[in-house]
PDB file of C-alpha atoms in Angstrom:
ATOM      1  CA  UNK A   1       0.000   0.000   0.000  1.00 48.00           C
ATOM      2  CA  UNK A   2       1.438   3.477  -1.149  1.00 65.00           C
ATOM      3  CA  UNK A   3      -0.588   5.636   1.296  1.00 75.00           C
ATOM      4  CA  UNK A   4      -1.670   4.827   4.547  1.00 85.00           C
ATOM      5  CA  UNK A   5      -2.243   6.377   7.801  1.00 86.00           C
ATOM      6  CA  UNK A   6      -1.605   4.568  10.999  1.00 90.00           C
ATOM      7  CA  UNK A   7      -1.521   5.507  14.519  1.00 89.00           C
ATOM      8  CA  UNK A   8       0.161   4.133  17.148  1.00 86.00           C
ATOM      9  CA  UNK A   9      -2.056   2.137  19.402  1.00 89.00           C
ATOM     10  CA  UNK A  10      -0.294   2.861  22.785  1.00 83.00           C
ATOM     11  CA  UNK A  11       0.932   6.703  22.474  1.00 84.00           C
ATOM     12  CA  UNK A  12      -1.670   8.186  19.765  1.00 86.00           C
ATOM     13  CA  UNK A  13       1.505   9.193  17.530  1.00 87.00           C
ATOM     14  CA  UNK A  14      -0.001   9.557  14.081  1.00 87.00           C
ATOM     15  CA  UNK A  15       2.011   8.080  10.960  1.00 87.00           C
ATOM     16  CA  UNK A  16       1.509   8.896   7.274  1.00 84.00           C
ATOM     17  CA  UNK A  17       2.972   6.182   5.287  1.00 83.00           C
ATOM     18  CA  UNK A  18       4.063   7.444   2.143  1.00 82.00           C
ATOM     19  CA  UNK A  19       5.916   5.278  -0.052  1.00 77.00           C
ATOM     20  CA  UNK A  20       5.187   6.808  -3.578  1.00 68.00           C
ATOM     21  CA  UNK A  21       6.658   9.901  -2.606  1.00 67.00           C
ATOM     22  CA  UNK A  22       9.974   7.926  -2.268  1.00 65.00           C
ATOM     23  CA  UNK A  23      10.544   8.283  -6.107  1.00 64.00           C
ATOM     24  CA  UNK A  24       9.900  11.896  -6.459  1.00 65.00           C
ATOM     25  CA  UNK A  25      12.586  14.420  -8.260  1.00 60.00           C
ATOM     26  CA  UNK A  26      15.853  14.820  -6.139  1.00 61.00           C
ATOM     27  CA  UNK A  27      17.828  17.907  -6.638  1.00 59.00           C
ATOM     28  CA  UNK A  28      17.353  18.474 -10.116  1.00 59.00           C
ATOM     29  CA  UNK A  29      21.060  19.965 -11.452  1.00 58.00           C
ATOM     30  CA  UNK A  30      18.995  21.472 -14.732  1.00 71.00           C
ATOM     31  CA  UNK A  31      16.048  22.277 -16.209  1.00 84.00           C
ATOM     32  CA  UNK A  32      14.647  22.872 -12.852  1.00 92.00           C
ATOM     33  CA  UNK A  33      10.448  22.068 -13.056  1.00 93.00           C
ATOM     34  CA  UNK A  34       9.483  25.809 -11.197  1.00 96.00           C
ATOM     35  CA  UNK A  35      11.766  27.567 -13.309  1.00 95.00           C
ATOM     36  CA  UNK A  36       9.688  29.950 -15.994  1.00 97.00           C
ATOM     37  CA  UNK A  37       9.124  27.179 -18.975  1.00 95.00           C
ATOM     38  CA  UNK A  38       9.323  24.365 -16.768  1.00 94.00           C
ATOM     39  CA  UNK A  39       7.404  22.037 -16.391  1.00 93.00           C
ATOM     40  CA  UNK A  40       4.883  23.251 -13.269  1.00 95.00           C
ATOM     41  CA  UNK A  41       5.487  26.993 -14.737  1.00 96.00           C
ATOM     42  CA  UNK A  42       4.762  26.735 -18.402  1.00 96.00           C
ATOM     43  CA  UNK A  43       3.650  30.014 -18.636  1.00 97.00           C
ATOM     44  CA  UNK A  44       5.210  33.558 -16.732  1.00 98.00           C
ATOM     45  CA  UNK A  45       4.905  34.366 -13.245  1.00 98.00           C
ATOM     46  CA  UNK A  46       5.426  36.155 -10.278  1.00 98.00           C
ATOM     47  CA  UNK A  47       3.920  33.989  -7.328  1.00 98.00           C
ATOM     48  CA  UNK A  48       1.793  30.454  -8.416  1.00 98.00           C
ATOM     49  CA  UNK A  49       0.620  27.542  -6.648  1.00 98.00           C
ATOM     50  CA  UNK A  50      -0.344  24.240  -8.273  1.00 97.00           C
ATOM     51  CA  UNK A  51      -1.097  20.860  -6.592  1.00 96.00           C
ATOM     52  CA  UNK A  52       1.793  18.974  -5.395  1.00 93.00           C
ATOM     53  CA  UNK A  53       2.359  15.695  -8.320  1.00 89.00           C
ATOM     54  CA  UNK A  54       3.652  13.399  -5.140  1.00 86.00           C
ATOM     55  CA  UNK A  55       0.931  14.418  -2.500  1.00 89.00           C
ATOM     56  CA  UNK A  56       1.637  13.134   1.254  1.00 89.00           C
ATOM     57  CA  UNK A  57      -1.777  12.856   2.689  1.00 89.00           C
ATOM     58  CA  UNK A  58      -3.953  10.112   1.068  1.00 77.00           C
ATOM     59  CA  UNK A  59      -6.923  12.531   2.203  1.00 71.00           C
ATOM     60  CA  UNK A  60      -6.019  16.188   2.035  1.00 72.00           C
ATOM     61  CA  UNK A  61      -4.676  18.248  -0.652  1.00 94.00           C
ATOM     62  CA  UNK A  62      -1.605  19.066  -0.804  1.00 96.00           C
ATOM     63  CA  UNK A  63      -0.271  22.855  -3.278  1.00 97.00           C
ATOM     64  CA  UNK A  64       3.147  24.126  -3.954  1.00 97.00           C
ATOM     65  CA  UNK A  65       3.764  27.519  -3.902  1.00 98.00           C
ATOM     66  CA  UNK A  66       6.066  28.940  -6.005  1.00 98.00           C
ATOM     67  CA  UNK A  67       7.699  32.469  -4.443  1.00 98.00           C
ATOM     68  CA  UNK A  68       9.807  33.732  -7.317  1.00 98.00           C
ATOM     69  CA  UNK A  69      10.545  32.884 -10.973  1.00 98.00           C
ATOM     70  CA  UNK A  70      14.152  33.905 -10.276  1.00 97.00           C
ATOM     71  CA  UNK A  71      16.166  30.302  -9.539  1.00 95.00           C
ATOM     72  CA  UNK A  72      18.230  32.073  -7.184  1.00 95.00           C
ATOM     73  CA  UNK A  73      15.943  34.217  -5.146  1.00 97.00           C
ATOM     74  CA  UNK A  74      14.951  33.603  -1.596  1.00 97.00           C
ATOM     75  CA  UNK A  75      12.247  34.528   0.737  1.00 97.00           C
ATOM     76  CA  UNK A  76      13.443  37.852   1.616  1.00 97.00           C
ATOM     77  CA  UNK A  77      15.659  38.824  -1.725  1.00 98.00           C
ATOM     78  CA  UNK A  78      12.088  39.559  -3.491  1.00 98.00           C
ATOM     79  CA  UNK A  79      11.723  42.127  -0.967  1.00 98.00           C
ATOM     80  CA  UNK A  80       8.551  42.901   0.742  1.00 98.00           C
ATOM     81  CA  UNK A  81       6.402  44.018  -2.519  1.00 98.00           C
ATOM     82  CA  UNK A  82       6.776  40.589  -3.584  1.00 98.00           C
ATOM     83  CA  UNK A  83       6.348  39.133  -0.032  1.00 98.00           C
ATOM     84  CA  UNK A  84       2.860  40.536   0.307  1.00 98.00           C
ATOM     85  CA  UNK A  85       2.038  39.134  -2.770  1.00 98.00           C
ATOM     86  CA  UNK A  86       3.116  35.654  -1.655  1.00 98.00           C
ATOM     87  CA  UNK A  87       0.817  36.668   1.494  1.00 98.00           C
ATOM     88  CA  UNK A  88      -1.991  37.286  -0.377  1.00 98.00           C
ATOM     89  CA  UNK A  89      -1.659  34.232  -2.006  1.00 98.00           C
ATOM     90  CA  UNK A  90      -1.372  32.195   1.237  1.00 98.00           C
ATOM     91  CA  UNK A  91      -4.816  34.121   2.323  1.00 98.00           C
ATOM     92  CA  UNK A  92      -6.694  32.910  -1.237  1.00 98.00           C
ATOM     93  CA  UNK A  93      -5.510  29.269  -0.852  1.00 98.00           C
ATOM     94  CA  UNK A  94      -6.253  28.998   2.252  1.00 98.00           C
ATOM     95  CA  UNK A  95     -10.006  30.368   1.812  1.00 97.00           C
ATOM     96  CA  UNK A  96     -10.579  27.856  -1.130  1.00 97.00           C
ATOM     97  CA  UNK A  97      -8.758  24.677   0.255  1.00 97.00           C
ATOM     98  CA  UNK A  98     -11.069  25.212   3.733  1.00 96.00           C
ATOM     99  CA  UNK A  99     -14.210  25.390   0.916  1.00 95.00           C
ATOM    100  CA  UNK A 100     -13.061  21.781  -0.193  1.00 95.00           C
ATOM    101  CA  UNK A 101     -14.594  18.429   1.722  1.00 94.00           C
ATOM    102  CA  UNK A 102     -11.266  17.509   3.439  1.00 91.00           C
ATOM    103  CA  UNK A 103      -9.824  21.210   3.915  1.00 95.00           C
ATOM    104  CA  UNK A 104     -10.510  21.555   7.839  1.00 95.00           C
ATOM    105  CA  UNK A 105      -6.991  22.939   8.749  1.00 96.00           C
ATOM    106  CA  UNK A 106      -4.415  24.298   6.164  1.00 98.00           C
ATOM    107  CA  UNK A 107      -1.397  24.618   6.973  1.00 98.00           C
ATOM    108  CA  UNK A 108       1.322  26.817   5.018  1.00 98.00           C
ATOM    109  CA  UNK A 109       5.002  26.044   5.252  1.00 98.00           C
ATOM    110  CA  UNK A 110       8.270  25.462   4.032  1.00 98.00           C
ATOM    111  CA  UNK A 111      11.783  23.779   4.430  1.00 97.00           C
ATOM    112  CA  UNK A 112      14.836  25.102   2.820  1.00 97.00           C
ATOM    113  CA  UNK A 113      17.667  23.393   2.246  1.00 94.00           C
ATOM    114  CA  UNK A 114      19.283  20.300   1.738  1.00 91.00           C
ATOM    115  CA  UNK A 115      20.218  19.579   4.764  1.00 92.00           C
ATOM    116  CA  UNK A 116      16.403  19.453   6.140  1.00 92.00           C
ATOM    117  CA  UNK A 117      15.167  17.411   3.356  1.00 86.00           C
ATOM    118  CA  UNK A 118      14.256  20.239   0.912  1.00 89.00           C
ATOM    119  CA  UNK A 119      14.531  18.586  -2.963  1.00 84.00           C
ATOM    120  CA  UNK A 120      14.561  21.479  -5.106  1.00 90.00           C
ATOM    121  CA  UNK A 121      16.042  24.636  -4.592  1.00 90.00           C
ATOM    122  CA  UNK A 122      14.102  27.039  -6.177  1.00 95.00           C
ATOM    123  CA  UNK A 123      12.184  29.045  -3.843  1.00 97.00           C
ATOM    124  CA  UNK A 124       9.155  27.816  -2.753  1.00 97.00           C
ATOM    125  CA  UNK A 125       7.001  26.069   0.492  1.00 98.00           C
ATOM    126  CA  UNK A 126       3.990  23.971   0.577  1.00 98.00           C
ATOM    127  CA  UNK A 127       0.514  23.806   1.468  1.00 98.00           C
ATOM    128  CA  UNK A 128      -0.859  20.850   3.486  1.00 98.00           C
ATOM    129  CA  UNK A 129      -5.009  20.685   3.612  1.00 97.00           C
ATOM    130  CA  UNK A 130      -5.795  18.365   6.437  1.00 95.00           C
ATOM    131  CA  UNK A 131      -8.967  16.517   6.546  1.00 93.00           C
ATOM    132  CA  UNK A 132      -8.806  17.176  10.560  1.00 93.00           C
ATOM    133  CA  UNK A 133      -6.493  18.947  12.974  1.00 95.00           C
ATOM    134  CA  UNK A 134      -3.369  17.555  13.946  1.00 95.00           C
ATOM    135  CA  UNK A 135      -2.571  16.742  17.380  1.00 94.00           C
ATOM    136  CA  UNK A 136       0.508  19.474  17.585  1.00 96.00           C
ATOM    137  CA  UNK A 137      -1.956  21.892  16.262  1.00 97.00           C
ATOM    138  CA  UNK A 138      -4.694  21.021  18.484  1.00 95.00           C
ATOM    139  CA  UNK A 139      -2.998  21.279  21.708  1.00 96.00           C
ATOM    140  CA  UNK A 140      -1.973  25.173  21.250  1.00 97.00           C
ATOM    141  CA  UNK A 141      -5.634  25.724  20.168  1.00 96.00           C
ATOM    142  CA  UNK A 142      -7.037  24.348  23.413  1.00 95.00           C
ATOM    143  CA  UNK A 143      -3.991  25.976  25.331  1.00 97.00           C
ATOM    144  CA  UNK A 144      -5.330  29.433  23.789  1.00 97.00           C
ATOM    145  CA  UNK A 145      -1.605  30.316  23.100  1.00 98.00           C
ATOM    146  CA  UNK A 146      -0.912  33.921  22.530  1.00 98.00           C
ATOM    147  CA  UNK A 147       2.082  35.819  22.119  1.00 98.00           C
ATOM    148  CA  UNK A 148       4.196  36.741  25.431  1.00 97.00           C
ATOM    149  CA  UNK A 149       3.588  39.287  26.914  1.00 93.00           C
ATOM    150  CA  UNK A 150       7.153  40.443  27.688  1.00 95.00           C
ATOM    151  CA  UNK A 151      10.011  38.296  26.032  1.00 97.00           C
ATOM    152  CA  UNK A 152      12.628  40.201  27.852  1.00 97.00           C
ATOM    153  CA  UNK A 153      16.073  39.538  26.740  1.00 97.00           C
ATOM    154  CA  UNK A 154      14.584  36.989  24.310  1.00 98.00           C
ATOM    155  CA  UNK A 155      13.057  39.534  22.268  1.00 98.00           C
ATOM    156  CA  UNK A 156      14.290  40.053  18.470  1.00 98.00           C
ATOM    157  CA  UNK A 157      12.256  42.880  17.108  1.00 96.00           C
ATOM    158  CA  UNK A 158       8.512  44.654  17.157  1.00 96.00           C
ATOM    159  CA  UNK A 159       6.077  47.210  15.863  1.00 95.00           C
ATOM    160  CA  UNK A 160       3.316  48.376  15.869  1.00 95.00           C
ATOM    161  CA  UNK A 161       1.578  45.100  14.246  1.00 98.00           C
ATOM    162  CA  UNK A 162       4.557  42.422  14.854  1.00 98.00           C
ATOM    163  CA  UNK A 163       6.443  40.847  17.236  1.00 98.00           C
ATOM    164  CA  UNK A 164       9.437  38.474  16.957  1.00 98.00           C
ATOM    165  CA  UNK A 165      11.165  36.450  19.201  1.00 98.00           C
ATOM    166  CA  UNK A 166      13.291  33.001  20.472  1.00 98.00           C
ATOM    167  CA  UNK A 167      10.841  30.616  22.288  1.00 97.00           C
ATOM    168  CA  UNK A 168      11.650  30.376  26.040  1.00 97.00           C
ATOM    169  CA  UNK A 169      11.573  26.866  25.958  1.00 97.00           C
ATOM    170  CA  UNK A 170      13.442  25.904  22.373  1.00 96.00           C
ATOM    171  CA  UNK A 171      13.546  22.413  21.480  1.00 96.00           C
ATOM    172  CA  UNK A 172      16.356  23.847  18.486  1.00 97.00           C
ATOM    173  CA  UNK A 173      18.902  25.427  18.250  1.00 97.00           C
ATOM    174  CA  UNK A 174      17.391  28.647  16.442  1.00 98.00           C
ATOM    175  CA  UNK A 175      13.726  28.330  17.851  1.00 97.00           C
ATOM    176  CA  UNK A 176      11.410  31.820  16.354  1.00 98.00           C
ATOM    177  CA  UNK A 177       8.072  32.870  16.927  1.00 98.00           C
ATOM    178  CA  UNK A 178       6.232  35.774  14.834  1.00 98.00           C
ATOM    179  CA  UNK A 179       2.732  36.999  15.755  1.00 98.00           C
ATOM    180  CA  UNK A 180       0.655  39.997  15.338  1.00 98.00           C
ATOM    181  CA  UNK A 181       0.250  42.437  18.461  1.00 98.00           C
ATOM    182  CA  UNK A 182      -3.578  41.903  17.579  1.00 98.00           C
ATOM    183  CA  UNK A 183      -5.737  38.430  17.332  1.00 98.00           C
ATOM    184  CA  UNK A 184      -6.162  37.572  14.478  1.00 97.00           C
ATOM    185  CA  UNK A 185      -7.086  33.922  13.659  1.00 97.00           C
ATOM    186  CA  UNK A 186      -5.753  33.326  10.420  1.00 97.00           C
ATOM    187  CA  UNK A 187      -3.970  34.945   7.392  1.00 98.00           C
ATOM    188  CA  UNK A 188      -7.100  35.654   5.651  1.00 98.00           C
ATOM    189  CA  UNK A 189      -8.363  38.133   8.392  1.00 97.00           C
ATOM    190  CA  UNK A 190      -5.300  40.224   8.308  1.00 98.00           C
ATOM    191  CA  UNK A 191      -5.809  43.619   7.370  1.00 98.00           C
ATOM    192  CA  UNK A 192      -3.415  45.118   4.291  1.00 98.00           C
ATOM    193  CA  UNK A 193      -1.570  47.208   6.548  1.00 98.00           C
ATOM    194  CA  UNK A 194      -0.803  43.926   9.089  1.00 98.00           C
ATOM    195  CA  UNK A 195       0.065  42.143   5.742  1.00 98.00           C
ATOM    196  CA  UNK A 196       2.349  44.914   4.665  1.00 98.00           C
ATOM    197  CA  UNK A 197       4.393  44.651   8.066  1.00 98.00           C
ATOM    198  CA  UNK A 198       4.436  41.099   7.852  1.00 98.00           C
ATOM    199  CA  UNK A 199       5.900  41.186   4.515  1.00 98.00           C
ATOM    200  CA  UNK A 200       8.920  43.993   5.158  1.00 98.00           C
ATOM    201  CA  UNK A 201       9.586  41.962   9.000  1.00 98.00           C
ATOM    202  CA  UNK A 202       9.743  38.431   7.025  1.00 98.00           C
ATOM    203  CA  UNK A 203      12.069  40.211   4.930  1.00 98.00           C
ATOM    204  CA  UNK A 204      14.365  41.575   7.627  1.00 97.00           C
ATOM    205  CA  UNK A 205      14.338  38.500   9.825  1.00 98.00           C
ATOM    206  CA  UNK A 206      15.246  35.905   7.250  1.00 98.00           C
ATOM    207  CA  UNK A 207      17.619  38.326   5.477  1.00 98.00           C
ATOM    208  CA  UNK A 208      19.323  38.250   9.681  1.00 98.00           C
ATOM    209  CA  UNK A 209      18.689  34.728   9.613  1.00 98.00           C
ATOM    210  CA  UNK A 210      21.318  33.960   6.729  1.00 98.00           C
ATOM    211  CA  UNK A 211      23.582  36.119   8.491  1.00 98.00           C
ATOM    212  CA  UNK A 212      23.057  34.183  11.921  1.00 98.00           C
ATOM    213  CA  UNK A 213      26.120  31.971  10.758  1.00 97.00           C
ATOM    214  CA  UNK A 214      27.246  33.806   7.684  1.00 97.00           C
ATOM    215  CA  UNK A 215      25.751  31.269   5.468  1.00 96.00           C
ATOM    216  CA  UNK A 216      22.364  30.076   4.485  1.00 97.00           C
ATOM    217  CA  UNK A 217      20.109  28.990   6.783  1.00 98.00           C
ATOM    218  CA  UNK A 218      18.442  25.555   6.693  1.00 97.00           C
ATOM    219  CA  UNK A 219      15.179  26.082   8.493  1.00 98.00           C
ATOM    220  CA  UNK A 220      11.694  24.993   8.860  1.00 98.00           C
ATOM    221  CA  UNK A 221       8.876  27.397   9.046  1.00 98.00           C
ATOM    222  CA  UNK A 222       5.419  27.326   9.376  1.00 98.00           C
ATOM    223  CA  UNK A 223       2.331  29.191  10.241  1.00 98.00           C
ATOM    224  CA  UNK A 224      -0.259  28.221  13.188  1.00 98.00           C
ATOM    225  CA  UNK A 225      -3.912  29.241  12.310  1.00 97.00           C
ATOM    226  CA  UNK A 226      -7.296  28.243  12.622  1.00 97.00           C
ATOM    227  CA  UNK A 227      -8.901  25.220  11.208  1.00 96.00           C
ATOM    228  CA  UNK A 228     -12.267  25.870   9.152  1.00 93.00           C
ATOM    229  CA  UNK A 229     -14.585  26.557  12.089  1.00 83.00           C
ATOM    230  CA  UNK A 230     -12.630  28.922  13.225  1.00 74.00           C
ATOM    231  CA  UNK A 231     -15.950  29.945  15.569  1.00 78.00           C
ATOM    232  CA  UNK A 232     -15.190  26.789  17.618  1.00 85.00           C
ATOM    233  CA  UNK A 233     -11.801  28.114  18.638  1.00 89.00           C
ATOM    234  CA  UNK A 234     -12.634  32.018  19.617  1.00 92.00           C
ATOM    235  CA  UNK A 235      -8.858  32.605  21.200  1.00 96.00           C
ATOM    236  CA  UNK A 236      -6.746  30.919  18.064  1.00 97.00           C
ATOM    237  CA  UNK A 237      -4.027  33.684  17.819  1.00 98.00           C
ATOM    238  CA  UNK A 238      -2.203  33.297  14.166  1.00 98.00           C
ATOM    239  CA  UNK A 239       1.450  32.828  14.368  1.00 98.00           C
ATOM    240  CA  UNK A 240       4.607  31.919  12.643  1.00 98.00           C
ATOM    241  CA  UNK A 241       7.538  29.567  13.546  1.00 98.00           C
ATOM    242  CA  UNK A 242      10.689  29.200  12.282  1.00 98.00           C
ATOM    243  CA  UNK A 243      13.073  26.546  13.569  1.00 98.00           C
ATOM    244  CA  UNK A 244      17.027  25.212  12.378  1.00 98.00           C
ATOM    245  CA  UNK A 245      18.470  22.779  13.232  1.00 97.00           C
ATOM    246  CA  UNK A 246      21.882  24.491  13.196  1.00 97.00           C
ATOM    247  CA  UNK A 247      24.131  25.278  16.437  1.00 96.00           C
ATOM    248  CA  UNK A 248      26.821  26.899  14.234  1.00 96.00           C
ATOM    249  CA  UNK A 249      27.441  27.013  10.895  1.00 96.00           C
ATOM    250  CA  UNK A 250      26.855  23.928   8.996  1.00 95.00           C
ATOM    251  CA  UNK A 251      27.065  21.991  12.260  1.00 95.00           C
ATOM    252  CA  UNK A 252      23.704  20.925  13.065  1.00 95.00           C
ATOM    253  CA  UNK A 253      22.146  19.664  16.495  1.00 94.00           C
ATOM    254  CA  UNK A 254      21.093  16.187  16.368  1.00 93.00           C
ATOM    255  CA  UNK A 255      18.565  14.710  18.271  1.00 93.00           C
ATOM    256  CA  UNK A 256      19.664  12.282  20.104  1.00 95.00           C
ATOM    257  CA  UNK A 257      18.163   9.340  21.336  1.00 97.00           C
ATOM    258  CA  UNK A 258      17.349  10.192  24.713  1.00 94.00           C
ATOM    259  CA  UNK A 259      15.259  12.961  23.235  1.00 93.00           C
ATOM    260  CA  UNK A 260      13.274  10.603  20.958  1.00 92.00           C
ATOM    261  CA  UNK A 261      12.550   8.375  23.940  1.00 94.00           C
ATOM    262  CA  UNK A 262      11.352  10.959  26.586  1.00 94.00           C
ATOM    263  CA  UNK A 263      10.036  14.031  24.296  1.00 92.00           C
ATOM    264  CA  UNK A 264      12.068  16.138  26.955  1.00 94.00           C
ATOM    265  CA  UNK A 265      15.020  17.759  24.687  1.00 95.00           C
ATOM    266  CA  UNK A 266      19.044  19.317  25.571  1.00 94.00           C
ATOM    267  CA  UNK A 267      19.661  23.066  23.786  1.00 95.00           C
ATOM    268  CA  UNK A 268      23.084  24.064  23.504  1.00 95.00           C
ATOM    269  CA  UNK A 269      22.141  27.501  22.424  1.00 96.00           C
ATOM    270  CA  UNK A 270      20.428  29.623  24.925  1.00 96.00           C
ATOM    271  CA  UNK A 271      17.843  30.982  22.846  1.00 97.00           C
ATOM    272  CA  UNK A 272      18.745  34.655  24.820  1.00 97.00           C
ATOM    273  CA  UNK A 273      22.007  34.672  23.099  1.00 97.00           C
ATOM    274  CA  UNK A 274      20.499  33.612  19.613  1.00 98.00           C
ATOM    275  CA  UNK A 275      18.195  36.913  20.068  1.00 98.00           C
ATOM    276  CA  UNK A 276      20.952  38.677  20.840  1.00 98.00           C
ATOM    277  CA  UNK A 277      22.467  38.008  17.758  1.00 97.00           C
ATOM    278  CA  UNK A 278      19.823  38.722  15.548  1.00 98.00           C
ATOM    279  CA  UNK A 279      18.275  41.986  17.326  1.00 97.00           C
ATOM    280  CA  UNK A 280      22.332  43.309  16.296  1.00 97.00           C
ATOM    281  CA  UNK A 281      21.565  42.209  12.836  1.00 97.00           C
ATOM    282  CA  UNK A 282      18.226  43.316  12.120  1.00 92.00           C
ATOM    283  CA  UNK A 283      19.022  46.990  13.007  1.00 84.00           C
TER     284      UNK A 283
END
């Protein structure tokens, strides 16, 4: 069986089994398929999302999202025009995959770089339609997380709309959390203006990101917001998280086993020090 979804019977840990998706492309060296003329971008573009040819979930949809025709570009290199445009994109697929039967929580994110499993390396992330919300997911909902009040030293950068900073308690190395000084359930229901600052800060923190080490960063990020009846969870609070696995450059922090068997997790970084760092760099 290609696709299959199990769950284990003594800890509830949910399991996609995914086989086909173990003969998708692999780091195409040319004629890369997002690439203007290629073969998911036939035609020109400046932002585009089309369904995913190797989908994970057997019932879900699952949408690439293409950031930039440019090969080379990255996240913040479009600069925020383009960002908000990438936004507003993220807002209309997530209204029309929650219209669909299985779309009761989308979630938008992305991994770059190799060395987290990204296969291509044009820019781009994903969009994952879930036919119900995922445990991870759930538990913040019914914990009505919000944003801290006061991060202290842990605290990267803010306006009037944003604030960014390292998770007290990070399970990685580099461990980020963005949200909006306001509630605001999802992308859709941001105003332009909260759009427009979430475009230029994406842009400033990843650009600081890359120079964290003074290389690229491998990271994963993703964005927490409300399933489809968003009326059943009155307190979800839209945010962003960005996590790498890196403790220095190109020297990541595994794991280890002890981790994997308790859940309870060893940071070498203190995630103070990693704000630190970027709060210099993002001036």
């Amino acid at each position: 069986m290609s696709k299959d979804i199990r769950t284990d019977s003594y800890l509830g840990t949910v399991v996609h089994i995914v086989a086909d998706r173990q003969h998708r492309p692999n780091l195409p060296t040319h004629d890369c398929p997002f690439c203007v003329g290629g073969r998911e971008a036939p035609q020109p573009y400046d932002v585009l999302s089309f369904p995913n040819r190797w989908p994970a979930l057997p019932d879900g949809y699952c949408e690439v999202v293409l950031y930039s025709p440019h090969h080379d570009a990255t996240l913040y290199s479009i600069g925020p025009k383009a960002v908000q445009s990438v936004i507003d994109l993220w807002a209309e697929r997530t209204n029309t995959l929650r219209s669909l039967p299985h779309g009761e929580h989308v979630m938008i994110f992305e991994n770059r770089g190799p060395e987290i499993g990204a296969t291509i390396s044009h820019p781009h992330g994903q969009i994952y339609a879930f036919d119900h919300v995922p445990h991870r997911s759930a538990q913040q909902l019914t914990a009505s997380w919000a944003p801290e009040v006061d991060p202290s030293d842990r605290l990267i950068f803010s306006n009037e709309h944003w604030v960014v900073y390292t998770e007290h308690a990070s399970v990685f190395p580099v461990n980020i959390r963005v949200a909006p000084t306001t509630c605001f359930p999802d992308i859709p229901s941001l105003p332009p203006e909260y759009r427009a600052t979430l475009a230029s800060t994406i842009v400033q923190l990843f650009a600081s990101l890359d120079e964290l080490f003074s290389a690229p960063l491998p990271y994963m990020m993703w964005f927490n917001q409300a399933p489809r009846q968003s009326s059943q969870w009155p307190t979800a609070w839209l945010n962003m998280e960005i996590v790498s696995p890196w403790r220095e450059a190109n020297v990541a922090r595994y794991i280890a086993a002890v981790e994997v068997a308790t859940q309870e997790y060893f940071n070498p970084l203190d995630p103070a020090d990693v704000a630190a760092r970027l709060r210099t760099l993002m001036q």
